[in-house]
mmCIF file of C-alpha atoms in Angstrom:
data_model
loop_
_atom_site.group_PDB
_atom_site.id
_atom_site.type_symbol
_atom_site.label_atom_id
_atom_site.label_comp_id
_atom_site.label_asym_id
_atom_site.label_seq_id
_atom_site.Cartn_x
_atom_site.Cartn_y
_atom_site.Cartn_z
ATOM 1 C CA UNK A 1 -72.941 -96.135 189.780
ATOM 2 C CA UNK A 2 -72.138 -99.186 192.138
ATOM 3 C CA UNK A 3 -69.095 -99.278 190.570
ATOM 4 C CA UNK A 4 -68.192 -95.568 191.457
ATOM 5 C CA UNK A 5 -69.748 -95.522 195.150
ATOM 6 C CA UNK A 6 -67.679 -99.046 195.882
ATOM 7 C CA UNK A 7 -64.632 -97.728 194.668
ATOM 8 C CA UNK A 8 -65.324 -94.244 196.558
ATOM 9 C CA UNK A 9 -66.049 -95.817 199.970
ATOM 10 C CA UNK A 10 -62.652 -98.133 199.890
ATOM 11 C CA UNK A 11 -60.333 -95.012 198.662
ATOM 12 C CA UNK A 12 -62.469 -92.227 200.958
ATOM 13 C CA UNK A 13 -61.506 -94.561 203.605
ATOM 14 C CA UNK A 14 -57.859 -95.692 203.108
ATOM 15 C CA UNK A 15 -57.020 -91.866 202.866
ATOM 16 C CA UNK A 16 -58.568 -90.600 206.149
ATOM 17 C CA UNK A 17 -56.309 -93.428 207.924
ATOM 18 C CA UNK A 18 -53.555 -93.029 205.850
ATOM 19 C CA UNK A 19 -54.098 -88.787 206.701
ATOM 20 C CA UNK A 20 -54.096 -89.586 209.654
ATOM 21 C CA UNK A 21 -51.125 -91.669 210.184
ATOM 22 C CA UNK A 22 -49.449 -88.960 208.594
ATOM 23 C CA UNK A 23 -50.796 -85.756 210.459
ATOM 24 C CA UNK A 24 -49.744 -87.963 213.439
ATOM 25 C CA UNK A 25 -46.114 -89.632 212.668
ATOM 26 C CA UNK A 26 -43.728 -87.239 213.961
ATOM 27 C CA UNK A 27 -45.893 -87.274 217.339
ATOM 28 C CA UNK A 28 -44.973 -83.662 217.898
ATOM 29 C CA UNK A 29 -46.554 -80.029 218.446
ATOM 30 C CA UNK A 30 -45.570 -78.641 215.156
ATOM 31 C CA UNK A 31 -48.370 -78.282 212.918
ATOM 32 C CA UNK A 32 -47.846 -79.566 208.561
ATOM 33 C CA UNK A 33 -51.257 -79.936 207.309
ATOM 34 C CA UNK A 34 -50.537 -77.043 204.536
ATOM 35 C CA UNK A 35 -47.462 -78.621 203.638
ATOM 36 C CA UNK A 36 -49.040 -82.414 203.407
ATOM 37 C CA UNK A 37 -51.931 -80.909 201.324
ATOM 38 C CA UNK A 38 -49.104 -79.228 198.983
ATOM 39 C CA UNK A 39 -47.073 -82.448 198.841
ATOM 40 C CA UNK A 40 -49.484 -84.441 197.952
ATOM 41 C CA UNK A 41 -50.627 -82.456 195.026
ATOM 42 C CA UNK A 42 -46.928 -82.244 193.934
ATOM 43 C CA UNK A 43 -46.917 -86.020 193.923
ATOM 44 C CA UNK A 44 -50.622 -86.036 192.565
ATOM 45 C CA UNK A 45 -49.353 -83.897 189.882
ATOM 46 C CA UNK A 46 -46.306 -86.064 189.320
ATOM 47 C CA UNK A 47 -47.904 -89.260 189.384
ATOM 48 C CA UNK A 48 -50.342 -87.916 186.360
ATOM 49 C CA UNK A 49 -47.623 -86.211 184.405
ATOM 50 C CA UNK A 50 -45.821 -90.089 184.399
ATOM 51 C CA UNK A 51 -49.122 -91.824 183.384
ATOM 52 C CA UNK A 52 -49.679 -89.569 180.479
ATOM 53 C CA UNK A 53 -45.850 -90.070 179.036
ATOM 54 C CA UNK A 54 -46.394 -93.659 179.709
ATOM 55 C CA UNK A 55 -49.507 -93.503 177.637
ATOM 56 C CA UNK A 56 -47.211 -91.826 174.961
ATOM 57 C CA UNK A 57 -44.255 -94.064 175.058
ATOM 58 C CA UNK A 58 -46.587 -97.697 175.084
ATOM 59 C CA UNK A 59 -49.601 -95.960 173.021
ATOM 60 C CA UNK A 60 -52.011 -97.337 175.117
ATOM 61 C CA UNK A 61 -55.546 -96.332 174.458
ATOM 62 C CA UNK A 62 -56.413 -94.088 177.199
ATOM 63 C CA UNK A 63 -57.777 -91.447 175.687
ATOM 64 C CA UNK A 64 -58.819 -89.480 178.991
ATOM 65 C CA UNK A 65 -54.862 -89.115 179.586
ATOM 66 C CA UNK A 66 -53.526 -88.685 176.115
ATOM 67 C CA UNK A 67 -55.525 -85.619 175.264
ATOM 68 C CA UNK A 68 -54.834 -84.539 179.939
ATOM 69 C CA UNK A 69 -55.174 -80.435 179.553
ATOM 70 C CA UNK A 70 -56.574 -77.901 181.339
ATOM 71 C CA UNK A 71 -60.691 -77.958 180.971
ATOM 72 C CA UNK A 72 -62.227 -75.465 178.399
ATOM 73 C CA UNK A 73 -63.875 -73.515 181.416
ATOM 74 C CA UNK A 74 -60.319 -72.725 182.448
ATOM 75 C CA UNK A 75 -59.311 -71.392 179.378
ATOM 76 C CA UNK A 76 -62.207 -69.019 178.746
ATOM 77 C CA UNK A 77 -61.930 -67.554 182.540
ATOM 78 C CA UNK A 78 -64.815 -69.688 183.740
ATOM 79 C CA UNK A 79 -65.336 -68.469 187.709
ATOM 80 C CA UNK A 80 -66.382 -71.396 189.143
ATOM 81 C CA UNK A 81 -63.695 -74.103 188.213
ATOM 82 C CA UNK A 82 -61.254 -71.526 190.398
ATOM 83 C CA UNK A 83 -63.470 -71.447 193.077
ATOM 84 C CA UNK A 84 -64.029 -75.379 193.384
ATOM 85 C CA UNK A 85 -60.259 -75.573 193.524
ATOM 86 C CA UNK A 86 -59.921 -73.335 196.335
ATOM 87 C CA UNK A 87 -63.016 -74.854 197.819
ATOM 88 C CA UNK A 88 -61.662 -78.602 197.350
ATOM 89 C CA UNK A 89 -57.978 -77.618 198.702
ATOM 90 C CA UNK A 90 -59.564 -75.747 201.761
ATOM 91 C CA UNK A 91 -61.403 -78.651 202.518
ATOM 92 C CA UNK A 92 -58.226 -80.872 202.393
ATOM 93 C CA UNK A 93 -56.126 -78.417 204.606
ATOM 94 C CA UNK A 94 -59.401 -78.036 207.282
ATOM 95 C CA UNK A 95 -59.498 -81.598 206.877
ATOM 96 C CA UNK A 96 -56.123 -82.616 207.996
ATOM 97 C CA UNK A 97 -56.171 -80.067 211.033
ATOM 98 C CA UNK A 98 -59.371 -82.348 212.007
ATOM 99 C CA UNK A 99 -57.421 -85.329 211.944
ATOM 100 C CA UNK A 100 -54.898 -83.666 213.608
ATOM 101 C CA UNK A 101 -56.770 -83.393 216.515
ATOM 102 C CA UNK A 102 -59.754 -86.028 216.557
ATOM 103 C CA UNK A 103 -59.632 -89.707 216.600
ATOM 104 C CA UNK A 104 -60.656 -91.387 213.431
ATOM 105 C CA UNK A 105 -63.997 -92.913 215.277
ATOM 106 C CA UNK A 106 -64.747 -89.536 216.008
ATOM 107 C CA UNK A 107 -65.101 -88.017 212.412
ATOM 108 C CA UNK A 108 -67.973 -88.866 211.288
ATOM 109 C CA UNK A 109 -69.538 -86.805 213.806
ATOM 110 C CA UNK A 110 -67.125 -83.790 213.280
ATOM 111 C CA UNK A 111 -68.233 -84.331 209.454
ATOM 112 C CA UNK A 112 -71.747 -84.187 209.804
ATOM 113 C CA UNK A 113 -72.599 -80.647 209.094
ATOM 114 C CA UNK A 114 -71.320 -81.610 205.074
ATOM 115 C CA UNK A 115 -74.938 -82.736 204.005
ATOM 116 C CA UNK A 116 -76.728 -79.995 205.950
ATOM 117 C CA UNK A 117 -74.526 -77.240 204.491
ATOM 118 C CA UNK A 118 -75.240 -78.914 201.026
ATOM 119 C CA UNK A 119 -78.834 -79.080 201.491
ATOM 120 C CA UNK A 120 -78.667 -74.956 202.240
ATOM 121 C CA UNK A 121 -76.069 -74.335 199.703
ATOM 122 C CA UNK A 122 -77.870 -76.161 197.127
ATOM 123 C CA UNK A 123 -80.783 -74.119 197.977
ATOM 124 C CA UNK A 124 -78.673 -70.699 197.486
ATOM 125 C CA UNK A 125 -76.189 -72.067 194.386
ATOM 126 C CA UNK A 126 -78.343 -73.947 192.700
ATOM 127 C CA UNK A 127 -81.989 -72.889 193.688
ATOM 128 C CA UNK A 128 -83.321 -76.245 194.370
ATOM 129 C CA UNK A 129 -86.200 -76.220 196.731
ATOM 130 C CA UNK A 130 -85.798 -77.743 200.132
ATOM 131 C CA UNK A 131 -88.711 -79.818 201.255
ATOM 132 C CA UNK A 132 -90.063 -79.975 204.784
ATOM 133 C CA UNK A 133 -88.640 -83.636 205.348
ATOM 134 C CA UNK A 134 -85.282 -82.423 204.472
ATOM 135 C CA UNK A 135 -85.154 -79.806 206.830
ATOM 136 C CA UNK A 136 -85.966 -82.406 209.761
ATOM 137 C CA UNK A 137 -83.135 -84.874 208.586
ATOM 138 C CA UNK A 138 -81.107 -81.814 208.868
ATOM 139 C CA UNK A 139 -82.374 -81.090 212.125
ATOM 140 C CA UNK A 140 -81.381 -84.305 213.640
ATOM 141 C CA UNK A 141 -78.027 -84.443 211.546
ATOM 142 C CA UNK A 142 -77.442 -81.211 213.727
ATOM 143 C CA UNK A 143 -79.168 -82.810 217.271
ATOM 144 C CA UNK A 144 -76.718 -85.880 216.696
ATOM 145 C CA UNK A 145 -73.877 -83.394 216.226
ATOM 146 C CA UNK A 146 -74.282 -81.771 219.050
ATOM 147 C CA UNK A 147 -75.013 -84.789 221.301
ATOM 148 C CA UNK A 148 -71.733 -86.826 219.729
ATOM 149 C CA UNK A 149 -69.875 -83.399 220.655
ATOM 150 C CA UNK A 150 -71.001 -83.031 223.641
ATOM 151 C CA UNK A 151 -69.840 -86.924 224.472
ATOM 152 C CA UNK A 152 -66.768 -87.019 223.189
ATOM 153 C CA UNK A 153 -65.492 -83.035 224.667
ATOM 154 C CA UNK A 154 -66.944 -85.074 227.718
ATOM 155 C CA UNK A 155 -65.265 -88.663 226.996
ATOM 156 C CA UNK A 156 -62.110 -88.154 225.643
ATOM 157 C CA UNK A 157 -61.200 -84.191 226.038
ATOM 158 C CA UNK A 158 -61.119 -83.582 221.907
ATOM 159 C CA UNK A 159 -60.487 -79.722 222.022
ATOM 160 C CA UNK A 160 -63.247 -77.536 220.459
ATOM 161 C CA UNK A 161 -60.927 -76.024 218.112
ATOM 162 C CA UNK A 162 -60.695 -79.482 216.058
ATOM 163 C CA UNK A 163 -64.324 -79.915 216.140
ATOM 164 C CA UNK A 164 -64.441 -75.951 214.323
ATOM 165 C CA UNK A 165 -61.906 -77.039 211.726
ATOM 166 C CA UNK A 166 -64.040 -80.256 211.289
ATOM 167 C CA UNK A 167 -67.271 -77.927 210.543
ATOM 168 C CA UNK A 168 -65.070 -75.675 208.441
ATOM 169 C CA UNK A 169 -64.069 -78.638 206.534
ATOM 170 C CA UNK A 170 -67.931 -79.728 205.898
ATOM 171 C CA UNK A 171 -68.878 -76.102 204.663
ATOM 172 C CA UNK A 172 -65.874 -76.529 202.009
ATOM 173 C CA UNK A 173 -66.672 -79.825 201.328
ATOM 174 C CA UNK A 174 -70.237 -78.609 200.423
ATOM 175 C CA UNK A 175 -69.062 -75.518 198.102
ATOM 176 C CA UNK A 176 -66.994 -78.380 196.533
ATOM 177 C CA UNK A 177 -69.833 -80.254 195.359
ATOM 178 C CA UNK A 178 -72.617 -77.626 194.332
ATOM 179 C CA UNK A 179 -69.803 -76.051 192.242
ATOM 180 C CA UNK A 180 -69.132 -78.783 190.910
ATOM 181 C CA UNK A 181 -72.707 -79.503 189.764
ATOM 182 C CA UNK A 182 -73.021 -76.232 188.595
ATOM 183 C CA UNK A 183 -70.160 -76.750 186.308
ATOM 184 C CA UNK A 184 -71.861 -79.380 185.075
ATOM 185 C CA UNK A 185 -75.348 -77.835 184.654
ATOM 186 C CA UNK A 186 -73.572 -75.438 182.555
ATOM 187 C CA UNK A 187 -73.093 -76.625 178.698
ATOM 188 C CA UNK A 188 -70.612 -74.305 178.084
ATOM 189 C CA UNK A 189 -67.676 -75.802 180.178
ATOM 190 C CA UNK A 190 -67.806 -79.627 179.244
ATOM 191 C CA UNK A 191 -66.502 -80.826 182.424
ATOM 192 C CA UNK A 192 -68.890 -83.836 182.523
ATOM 193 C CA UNK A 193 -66.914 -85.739 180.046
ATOM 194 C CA UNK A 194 -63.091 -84.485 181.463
ATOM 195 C CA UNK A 195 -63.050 -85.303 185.383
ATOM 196 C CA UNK A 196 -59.443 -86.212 184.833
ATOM 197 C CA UNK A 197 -58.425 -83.038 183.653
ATOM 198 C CA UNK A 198 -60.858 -81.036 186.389
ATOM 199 C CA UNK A 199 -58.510 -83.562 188.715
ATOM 200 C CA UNK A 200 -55.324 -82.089 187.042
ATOM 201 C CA UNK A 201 -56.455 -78.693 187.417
ATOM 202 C CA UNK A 202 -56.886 -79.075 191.132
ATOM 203 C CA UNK A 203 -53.888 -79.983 191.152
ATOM 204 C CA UNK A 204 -51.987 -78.219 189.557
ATOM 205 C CA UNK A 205 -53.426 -75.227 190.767
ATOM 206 C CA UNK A 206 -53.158 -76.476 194.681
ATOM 207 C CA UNK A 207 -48.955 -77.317 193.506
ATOM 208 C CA UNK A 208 -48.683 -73.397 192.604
ATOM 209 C CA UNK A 209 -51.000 -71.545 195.326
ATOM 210 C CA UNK A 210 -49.894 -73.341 198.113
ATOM 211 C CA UNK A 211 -45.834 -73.386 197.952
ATOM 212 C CA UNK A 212 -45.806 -69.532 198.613
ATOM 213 C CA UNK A 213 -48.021 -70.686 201.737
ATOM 214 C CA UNK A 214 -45.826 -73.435 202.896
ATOM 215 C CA UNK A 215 -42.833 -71.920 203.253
ATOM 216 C CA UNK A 216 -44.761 -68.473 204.749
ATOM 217 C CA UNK A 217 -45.571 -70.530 207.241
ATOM 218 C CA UNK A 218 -42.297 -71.853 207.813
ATOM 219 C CA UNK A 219 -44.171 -75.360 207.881
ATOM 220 C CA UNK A 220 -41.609 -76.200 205.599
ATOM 221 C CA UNK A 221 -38.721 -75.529 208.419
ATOM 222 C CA UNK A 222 -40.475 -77.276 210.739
ATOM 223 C CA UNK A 223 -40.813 -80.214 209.010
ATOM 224 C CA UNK A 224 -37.415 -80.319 208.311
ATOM 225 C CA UNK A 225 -36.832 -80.246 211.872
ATOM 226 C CA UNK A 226 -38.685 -83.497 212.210
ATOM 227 C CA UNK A 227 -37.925 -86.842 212.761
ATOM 228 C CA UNK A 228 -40.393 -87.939 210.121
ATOM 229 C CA UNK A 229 -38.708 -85.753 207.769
ATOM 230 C CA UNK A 230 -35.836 -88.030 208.133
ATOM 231 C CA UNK A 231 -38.232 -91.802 207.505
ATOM 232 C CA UNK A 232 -38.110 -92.852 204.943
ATOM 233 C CA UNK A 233 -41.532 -94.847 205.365
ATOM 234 C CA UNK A 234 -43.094 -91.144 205.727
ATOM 235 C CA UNK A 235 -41.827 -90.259 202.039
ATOM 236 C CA UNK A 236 -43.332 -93.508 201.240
ATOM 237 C CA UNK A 237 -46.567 -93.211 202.741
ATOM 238 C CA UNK A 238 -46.997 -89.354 201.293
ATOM 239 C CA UNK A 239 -46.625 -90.238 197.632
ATOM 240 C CA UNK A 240 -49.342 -92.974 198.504
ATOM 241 C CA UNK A 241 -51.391 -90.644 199.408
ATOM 242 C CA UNK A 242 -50.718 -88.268 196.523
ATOM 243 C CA UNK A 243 -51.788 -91.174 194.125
ATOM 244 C CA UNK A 244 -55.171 -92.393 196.256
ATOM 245 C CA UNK A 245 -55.447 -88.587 196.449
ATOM 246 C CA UNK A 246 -55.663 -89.078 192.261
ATOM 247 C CA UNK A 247 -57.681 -92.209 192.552
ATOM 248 C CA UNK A 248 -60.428 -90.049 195.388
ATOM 249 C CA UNK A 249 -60.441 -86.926 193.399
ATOM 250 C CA UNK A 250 -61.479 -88.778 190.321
ATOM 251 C CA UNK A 251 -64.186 -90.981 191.368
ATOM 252 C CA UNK A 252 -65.425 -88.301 193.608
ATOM 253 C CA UNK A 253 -65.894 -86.073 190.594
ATOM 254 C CA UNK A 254 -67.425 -89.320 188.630
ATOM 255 C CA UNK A 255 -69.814 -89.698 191.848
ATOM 256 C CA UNK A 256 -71.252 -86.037 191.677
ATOM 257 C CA UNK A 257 -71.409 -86.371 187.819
ATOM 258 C CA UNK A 258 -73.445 -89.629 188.035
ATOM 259 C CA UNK A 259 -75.929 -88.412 190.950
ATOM 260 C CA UNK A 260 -75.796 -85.189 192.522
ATOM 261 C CA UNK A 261 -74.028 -83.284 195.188
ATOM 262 C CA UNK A 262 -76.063 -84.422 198.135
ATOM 263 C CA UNK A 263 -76.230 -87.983 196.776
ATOM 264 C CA UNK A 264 -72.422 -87.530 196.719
ATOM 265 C CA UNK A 265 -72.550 -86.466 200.594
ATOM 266 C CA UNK A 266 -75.251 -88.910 201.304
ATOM 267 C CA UNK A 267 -72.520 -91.970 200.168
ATOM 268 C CA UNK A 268 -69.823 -89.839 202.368
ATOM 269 C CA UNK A 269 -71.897 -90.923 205.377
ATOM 270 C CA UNK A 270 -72.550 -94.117 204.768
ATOM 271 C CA UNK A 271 -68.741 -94.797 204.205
ATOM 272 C CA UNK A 272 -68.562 -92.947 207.977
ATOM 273 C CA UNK A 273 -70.596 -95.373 209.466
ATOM 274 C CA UNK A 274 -67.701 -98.105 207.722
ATOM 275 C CA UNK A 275 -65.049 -95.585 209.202
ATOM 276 C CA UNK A 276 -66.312 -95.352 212.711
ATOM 277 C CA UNK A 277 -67.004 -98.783 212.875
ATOM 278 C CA UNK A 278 -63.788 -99.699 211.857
ATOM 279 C CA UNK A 279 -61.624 -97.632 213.658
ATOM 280 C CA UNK A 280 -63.434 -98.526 217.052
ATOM 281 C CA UNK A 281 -62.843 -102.173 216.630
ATOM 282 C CA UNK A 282 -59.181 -101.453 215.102
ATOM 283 C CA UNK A 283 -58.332 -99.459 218.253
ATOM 284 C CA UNK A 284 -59.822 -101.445 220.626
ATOM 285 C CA UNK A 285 -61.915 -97.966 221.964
ATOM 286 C CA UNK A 286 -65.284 -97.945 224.311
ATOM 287 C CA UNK A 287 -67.914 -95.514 223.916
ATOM 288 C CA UNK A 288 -70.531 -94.363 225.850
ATOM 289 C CA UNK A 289 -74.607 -94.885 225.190
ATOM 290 C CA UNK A 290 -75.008 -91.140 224.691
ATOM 291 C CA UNK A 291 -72.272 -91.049 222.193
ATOM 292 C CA UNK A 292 -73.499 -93.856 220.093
ATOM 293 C CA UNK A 293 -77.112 -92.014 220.080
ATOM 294 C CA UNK A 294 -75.257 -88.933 218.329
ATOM 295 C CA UNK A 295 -74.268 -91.067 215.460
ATOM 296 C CA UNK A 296 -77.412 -92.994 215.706
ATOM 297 C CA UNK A 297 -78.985 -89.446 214.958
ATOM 298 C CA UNK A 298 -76.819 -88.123 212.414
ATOM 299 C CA UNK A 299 -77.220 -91.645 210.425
ATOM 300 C CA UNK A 300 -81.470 -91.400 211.151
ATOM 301 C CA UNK A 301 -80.816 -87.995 209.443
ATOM 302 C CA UNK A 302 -79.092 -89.305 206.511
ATOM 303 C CA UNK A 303 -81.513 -92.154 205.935
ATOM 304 C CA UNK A 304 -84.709 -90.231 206.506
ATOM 305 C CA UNK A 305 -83.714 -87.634 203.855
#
């Protein structure tokens, strides 16, 4: 379990920067975050399909990728592995129009609804009961929202709108785990034993649903259009992502499987607290008192449930 959580924190982290260098290297208007999503599954999708021939061609014993299919839940029409695909992708898409818009020191605050939509969707998915402590580390998980918000609307003029897709992001994020764990309640599907293939099927998935998407949205064109379309650096630093994207998916899926969803979201703000930390000193940024008390509240939140 320290094993997982480690690994999670250093991989959680190295992809919000590296989305974010991304989302931000053509340093224009037009907007990709569909089409980076999309990409990276392709080379997600890619990268797996290479590590399973190589498995073939060397025989190595890695069972996990020599027998890589779709899960059993899949086959028999199982409802919820579809819907924690489309969960897990919308969270990635909401995600990178966050980071689109928000500093990295800022997103653990516009990612702090994720535990307190768990906590109700938990209640509603999964009927656990919700004690009366939980409810007041949700309440100041919400007070330190708002008061981080408020600060840094204040601060540093982040528009509302990437605050909304941040929330929209943490209600995704949520259905993502509790479906999850409900998929691994349930006997029937097997999935605790196959994350890699629950991994390839979000893939995979994400690879066909989105291209119709991409180039709907002519975010294709316009990428084409950019300069970053043209680095080569870009290319380099997308497939990156598409394998940490293998590396995230993976371990997240181990973390739920090992503990629970909340547990999972519970270790998502702990790495935040790394994240904002780090990306304050890295960018040499000030804060204000007020805005430090937000994440002071979210984090008493997190640590009194």
């Amino acid at each position: 379990v320290t094993f997982v959580v480690l690994s999670y924190w250093l991989i959680a982290t190295t992809m919000i920067f590296v989305n974010k260098r991304l989302m931000s290297a053509a340093n224009e208007p037009a907007d990709i975050s569909v089409l980076v999503v999309w990409a990276q599954s392709v080379f997600g999708l890619t990268f797996l399909m290479t590590f399973r021939a190589l498995v073939f061609l060397f025989r190595l014993p890695l069972k996990e990728l020599r027998h890589l299919q779709l899960p059993a839940g899949a086959r028999r029409g199982d409802l919820d592995l579809p819907l924690a695909a489309v969960a897990q992708t919308s969270a990635l898409i909401f995600n990178n129009l966050t980071l689109r818009l928000i500093s990295v020191s800022f997103y653990q605050i516009a990612r702090a609804l994720t535990l307190v939509f768990v906590t109700a969707l938990s209640a509603c998915i999964l009927r656990e009961r919700i004690a009366k402590r939980v409810g007041m580390a949700c309440l100041l998980m919400i007070a330190g929202f708002y008061v981080g918000v408020d600060q840094e609307v204040l601060s540093q003029g982040v528009p509302p709108i990437g605050v909304v897709y941040g929330s929209i992001a943490s209600f995704f994020a949520a259905c993502y785990g509790v479906l999850f764990k409900r998929l691994q309640l349930n006997a029937t599907t097997r999935i605790a034993a196959t994350t890699l293939q629950f991994t390839y099927y979000n893939y995979l998935t994400c690879s066909i649903a989105l291209a119709p998407a991409v180039f709907a949205s002519c975010q294709a064109r316009d990428f084409l259009c950019l300069k970053a379309s043209r680095d080569a650096g870009f290319w380099c630093l997308l497939a990156l992502s598409g394998l940490a994207g293998i590396a995230m998916s993976w371990v997240s899926s181990l973390q739920i499987s090992l503990t629970s969803p909340l547990t999972h979201n519970m270790s998502i703000n702990a790495k935040s607290v790394l994240l904002t930390l780090t990306a304050v000193a890295w960018n040499g940024e000030t804060r204000a008192g007020l805005w430090w008390a937000g994440n002071a509240l979210v984090l008493l939140g997190v640590a009194l449930y």
